[in-house]
Short mmCIF file of C-alpha atoms in Angstrom, two decimals:
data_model
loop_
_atom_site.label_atom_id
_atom_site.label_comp_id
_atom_site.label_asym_id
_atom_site.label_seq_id
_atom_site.Cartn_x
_atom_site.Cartn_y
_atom_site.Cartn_z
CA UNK A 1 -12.78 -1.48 -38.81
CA UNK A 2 -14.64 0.07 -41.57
CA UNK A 3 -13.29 2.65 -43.66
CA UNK A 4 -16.41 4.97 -43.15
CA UNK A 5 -16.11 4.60 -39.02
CA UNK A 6 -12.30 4.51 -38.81
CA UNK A 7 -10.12 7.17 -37.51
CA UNK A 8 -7.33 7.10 -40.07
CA UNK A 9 -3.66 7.46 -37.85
CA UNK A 10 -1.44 10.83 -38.69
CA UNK A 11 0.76 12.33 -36.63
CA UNK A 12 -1.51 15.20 -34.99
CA UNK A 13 -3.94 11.94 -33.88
CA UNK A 14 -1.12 9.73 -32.73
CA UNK A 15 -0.02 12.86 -30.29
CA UNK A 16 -3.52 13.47 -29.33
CA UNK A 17 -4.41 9.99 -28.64
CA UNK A 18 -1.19 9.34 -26.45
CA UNK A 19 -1.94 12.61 -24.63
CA UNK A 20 -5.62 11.34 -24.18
CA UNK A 21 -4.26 7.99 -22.68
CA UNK A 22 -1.76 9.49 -20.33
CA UNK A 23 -4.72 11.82 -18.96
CA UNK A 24 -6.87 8.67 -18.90
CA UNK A 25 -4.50 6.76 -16.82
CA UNK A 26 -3.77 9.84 -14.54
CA UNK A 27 -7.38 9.93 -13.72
CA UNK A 28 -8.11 6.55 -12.99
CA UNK A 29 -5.03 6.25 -11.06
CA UNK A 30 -5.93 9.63 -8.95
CA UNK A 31 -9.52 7.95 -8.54
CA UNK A 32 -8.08 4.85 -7.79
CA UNK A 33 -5.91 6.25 -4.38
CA UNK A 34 -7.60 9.39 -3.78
CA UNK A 35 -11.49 8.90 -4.07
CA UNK A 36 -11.75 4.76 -3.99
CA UNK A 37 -9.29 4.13 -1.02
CA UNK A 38 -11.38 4.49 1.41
CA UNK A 39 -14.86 4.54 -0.13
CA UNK A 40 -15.26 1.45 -0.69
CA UNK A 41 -13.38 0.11 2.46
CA UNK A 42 -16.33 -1.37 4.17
CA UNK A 43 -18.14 -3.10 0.91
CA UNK A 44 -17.49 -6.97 0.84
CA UNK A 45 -15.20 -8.50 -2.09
CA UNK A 46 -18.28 -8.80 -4.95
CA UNK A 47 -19.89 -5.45 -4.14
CA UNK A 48 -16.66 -4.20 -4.59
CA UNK A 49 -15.45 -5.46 -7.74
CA UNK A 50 -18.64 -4.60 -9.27
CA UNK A 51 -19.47 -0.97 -7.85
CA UNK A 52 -15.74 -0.06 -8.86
CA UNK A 53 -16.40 -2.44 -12.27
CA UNK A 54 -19.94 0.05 -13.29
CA UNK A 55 -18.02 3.22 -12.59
CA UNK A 56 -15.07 2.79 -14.36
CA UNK A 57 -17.07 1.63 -17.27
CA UNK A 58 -18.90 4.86 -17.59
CA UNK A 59 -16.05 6.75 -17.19
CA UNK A 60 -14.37 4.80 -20.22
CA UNK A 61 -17.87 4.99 -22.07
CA UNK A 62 -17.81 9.10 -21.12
CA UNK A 63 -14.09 9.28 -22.34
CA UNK A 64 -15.03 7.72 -25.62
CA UNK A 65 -17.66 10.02 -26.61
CA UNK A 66 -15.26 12.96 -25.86
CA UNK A 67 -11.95 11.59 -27.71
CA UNK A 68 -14.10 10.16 -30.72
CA UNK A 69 -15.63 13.79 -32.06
CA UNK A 70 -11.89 15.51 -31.21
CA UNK A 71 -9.98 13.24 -32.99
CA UNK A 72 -12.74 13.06 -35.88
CA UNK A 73 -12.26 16.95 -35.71
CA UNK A 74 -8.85 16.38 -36.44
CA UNK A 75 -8.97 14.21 -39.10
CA UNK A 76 -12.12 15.98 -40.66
CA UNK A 77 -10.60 19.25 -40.57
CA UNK A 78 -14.04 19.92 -39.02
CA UNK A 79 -15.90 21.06 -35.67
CA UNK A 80 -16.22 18.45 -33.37
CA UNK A 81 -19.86 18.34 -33.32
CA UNK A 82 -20.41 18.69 -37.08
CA UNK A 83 -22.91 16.50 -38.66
CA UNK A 84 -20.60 14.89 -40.70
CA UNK A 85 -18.27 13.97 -37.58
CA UNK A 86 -21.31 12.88 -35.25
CA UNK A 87 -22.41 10.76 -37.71
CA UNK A 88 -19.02 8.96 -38.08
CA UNK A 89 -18.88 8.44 -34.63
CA UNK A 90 -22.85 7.02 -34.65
CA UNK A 91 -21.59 4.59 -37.45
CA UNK A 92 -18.49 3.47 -35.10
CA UNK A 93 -20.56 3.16 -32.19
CA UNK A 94 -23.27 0.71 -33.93
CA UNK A 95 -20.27 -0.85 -35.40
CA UNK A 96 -19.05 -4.79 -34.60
CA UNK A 97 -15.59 -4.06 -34.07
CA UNK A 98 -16.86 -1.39 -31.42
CA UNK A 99 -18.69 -4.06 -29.65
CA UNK A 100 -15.55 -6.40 -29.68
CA UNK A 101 -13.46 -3.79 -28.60
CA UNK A 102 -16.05 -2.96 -25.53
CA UNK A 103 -16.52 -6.93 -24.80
CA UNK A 104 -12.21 -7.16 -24.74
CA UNK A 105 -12.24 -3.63 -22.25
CA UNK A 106 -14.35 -5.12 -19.92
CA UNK A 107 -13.02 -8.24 -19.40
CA UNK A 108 -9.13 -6.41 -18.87
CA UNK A 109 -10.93 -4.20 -16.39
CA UNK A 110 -12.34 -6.70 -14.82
CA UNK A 111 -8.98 -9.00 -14.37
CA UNK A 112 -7.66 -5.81 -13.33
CA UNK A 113 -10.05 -4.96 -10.48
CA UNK A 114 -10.18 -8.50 -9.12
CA UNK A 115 -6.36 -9.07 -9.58
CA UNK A 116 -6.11 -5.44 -7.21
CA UNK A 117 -9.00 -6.32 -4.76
CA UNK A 118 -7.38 -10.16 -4.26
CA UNK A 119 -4.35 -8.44 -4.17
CA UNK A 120 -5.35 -5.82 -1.45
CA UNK A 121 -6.45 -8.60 0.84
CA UNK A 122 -3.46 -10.50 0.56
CA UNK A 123 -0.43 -7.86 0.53
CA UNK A 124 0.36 -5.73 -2.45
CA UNK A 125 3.42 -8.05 -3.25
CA UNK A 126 2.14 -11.19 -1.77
CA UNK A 127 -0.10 -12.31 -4.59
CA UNK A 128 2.83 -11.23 -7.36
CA UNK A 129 5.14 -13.74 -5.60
CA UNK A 130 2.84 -16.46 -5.34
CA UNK A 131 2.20 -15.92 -9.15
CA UNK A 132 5.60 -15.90 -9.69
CA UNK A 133 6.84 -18.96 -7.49
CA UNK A 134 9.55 -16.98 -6.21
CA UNK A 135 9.47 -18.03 -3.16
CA UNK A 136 8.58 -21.82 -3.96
CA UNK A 137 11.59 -23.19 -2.95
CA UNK A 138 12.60 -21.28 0.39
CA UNK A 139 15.39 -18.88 -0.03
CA UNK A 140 17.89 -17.36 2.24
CA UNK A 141 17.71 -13.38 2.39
CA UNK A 142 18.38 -10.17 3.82
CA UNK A 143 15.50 -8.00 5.46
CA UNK A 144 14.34 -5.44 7.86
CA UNK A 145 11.47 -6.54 10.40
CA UNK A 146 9.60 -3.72 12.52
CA UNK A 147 7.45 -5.03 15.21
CA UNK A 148 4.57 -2.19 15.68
CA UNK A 149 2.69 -2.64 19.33
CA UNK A 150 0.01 -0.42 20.49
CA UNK A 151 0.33 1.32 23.67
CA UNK A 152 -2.54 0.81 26.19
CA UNK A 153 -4.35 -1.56 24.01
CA UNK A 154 -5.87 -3.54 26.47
CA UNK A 155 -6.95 -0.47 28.32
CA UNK A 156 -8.85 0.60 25.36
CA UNK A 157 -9.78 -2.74 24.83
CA UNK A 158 -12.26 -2.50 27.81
CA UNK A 159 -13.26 0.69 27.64
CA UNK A 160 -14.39 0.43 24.22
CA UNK A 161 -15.65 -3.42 24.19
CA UNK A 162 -14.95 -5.47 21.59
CA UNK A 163 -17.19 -3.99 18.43
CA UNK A 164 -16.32 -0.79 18.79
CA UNK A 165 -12.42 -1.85 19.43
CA UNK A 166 -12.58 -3.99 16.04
CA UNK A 167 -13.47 -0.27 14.39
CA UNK A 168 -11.05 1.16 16.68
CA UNK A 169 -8.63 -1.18 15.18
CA UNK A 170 -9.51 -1.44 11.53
CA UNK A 171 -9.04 3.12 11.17
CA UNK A 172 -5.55 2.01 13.20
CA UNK A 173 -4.55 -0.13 10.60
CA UNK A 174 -5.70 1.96 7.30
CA UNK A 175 -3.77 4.88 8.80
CA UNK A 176 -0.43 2.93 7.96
CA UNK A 177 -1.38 2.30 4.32
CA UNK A 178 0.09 5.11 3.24
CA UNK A 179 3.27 5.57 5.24
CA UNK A 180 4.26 2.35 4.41
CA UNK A 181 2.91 2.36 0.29
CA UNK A 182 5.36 5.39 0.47
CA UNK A 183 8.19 3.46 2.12
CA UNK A 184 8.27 0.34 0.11
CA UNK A 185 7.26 -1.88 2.96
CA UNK A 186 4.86 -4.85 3.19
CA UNK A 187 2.82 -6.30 5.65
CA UNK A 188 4.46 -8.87 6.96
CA UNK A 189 1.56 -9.70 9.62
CA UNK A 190 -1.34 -8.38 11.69
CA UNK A 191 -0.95 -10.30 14.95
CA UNK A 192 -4.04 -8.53 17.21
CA UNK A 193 -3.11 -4.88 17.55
CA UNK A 194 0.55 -5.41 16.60
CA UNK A 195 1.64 -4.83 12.83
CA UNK A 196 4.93 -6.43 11.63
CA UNK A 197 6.45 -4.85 8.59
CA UNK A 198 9.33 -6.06 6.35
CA UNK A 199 11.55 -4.42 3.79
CA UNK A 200 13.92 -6.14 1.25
CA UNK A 201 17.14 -5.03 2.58
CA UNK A 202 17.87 -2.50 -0.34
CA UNK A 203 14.87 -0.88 -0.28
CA UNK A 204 14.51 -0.52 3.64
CA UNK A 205 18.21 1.28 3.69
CA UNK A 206 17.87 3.02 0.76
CA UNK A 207 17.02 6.69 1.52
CA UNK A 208 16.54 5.27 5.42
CA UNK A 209 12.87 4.46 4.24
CA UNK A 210 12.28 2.10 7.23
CA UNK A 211 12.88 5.49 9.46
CA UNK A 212 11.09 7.85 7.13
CA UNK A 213 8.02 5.23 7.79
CA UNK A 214 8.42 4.67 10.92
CA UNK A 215 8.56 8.77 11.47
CA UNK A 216 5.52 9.30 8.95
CA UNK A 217 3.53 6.92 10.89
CA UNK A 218 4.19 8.44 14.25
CA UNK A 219 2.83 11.97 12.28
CA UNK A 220 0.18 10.36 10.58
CA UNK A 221 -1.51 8.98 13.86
CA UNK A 222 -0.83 12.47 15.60
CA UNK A 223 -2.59 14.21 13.06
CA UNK A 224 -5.49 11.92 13.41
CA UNK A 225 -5.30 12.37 16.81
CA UNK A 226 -8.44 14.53 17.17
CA UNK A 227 -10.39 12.42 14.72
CA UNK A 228 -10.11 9.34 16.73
CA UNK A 229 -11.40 11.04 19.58
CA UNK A 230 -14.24 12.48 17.97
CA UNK A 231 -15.51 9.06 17.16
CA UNK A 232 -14.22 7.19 19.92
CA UNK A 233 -14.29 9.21 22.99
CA UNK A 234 -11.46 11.74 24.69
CA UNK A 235 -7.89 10.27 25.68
CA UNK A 236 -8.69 7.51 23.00
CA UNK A 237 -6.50 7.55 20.29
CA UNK A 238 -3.98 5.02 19.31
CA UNK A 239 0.39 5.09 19.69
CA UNK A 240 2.75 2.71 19.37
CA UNK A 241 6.35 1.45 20.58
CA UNK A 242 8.88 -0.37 17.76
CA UNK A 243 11.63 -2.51 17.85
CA UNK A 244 13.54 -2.75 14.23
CA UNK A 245 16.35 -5.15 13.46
CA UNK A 246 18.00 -6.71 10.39
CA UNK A 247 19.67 -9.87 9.41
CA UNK A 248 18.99 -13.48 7.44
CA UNK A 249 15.70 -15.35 7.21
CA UNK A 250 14.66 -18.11 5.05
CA UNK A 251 11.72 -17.36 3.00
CA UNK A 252 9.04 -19.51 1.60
CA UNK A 253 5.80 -20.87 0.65
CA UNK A 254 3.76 -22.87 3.68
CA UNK A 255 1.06 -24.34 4.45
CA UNK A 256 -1.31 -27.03 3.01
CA UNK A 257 -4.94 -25.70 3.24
CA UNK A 258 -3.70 -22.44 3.40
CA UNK A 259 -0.57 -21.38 1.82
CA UNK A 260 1.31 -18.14 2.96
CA UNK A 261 4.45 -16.54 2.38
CA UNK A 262 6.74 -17.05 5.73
CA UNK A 263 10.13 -16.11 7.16
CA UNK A 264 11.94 -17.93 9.83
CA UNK A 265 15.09 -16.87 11.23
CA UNK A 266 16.26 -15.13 14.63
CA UNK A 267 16.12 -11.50 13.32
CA UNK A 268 12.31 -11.56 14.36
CA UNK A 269 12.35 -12.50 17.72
CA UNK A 270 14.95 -9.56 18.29
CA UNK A 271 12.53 -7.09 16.73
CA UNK A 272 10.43 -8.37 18.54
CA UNK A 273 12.43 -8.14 21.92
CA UNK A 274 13.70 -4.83 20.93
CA UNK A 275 10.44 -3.53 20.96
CA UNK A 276 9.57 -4.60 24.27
CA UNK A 277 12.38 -2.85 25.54
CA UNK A 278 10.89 0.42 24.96
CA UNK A 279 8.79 0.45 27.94
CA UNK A 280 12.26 -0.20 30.50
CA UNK A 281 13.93 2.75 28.10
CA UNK A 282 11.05 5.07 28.06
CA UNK A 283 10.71 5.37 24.33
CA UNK A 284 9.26 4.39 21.56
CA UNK A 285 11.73 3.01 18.94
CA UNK A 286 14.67 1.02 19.70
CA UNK A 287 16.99 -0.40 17.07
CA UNK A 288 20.04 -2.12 16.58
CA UNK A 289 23.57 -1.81 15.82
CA UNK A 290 23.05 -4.10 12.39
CA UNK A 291 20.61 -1.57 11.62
CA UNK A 292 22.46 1.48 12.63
CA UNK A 293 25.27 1.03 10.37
CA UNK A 294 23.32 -0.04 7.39
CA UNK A 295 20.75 3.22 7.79
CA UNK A 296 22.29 6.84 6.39
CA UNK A 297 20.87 9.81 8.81
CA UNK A 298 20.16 13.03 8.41
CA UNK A 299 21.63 16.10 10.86
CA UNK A 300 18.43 16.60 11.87
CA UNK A 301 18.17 13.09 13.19
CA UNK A 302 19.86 12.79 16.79
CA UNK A 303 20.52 9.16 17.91
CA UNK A 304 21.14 7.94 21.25
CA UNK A 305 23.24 4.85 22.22
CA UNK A 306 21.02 3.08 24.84
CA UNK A 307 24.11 0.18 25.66
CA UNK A 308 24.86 -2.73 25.23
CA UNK A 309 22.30 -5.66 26.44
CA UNK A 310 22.23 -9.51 26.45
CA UNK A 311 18.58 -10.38 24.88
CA UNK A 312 16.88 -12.98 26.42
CA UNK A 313 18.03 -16.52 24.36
CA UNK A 314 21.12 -14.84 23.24
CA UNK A 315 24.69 -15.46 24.84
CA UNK A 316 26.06 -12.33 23.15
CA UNK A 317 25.41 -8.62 24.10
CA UNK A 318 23.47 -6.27 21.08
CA UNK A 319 24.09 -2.65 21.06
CA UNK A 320 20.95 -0.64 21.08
CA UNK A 321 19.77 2.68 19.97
CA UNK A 322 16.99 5.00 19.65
CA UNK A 323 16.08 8.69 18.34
CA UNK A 324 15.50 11.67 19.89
CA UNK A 325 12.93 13.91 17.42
CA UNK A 326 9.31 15.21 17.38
CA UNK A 327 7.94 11.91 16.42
CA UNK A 328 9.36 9.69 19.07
#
């Protein structure tokens, strides 16, 4: 850069400018999960990308005209909007290496927002593993599967008819973003109105996050209770039963015209029957004895022992349990 446009480094600059980047980064990220969540929810990939693309440029344009005249100040021993200082940062602004700089910006930003939005769509770990080939060759590993079923989905099915259920549906399915974002867990799959969630075993045991998600959800839904209704008519508003389990699957890339990440192994069909047990037990978790030992509770949590039960396809009886708290 030239001499007469530079910002020459000293220590008072190198604090203020790593200050200015930590802010920077705080407020994109707070933008990111706070305001662009759910605004732009219903734009297609491209309008996305681009709407998100033109914003964040200003704001990086905006956050440039501020830093430049405070750290000139700095270095000038002058006001920030003193001739001498404005016309430094005129000079930078016309310059070629500010033009590079801008040119090299944009195209990180926009890797960055397509890498997210691709990302999004696929599962927030999904696209990292496929980048990563971990799961090329199929490995054997240990995880936690919830099956997630809505109750009376086929009653509000009819009632609602099919556009309005696919709405129904689609708020149903952004209220567990952030339950599960704050649990660790992936989406495993959406298979109609059931969700199936997965945890690598350390992180689903560790501080019981696969029962703090599970309880967070049940809240989260409760508290949108009202909401629901408002836009979707009284008594409709979405619940659901779970089954949980843990144990071995193998885990690997399929597919030829479309690949996907899969796992294959028993513990998913006795989620899956474990869940529809609830209905026979009358509530609306059931888990097993694999994860009952593995999973640290709190006083406050009260279990119940439901038995011991043969599943159907296995020879060998599985002892079940449930909770007993506000959320079930």
């Amino acid at each position: 850069m030239n001499s007469d446009s530079a910002i020459v480094i000293s220590v008072p600059i190198f604090i203020f400018a790593s200050l200015a980047v930590f802010l920077v980064g705080l407020l994109i990220g707070t933008m990111e999960m706070v305001v662009f969540e759910k605004r732009f929810t219903n734009y297609s990939l491209p309008s996305k990308i681009t709407s998100k693309f033109l914003i964040y440029s200003a704001i990086l344009l905006m956050i440039i005209l501020i830093t430049y005249p405070i750290a000139g100040s700095i270095e000038q021993g002058l006001p920030p909007f003193h001739p001498i200082v404005l016309s430094k940062m005129g000079r930078f602004l016309s310059s070629l290496v500010f033009l590079n700089t801008a040119l090299q910006l944009a195209f990180e930003l926009f890797l960055s927002l397509v890498y997210a939005a691709i990302s999004e769509n696929l599962g927030h770990n999904i696209l990292k593993n496929f980048f990563t080939g971990r799961y090329h060759t199929p490995k054997v590993e240990k995880r936690i599967f919830m099956f997630l079923d809505m109750k009376n989905s086929t009653t509000i099915a009819e009632k609602l008819g099919h556009v309005s259920y696919f709405q129904f549906l689609r708020k149903y399915y952004e209220a567990h973003s952030d339950p599960i974002i704050n649990h660790f867990g992936e989406v495993y799959q959406y298979v109609g109105d059931e969700i199936v969630l997965t945890w690598e075993l350390r992180k689903g045991v560790q501080e019981s996050h696969w029962l703090k998600c599970y309880l967070e959800l049940k809240e989260t839904l409760n508290n949108l209770k009202n909401s629901f209704e408002a836009e979707f008519g009284l008594g409709v508003y979405p619940d659901f039963r779970t089954g949980v389990h843990v144990g071995e699957v193998s885990t690997g890339e399929i597919g030829a015209l479309k690949k996907e990440i899969v796992y294959t192994g028993d513990v998913l069909n006795t989620a899956a029957r474990l869940q529809s047990l609830c209905v026979a037990y009358k509530t609306d978790l059931i888990f097993s004895h694999n994860v009952f030992e593995l999973t640290s509770f709190d006083d406050s949590t009260s279990i119940a022992h439901l038995g011991r039960i043969i599943l159907k396809g296995k020879s060998s009886p599985t002892q079940i349990y449930s909770i007993q708290s506000k959320a079930t």
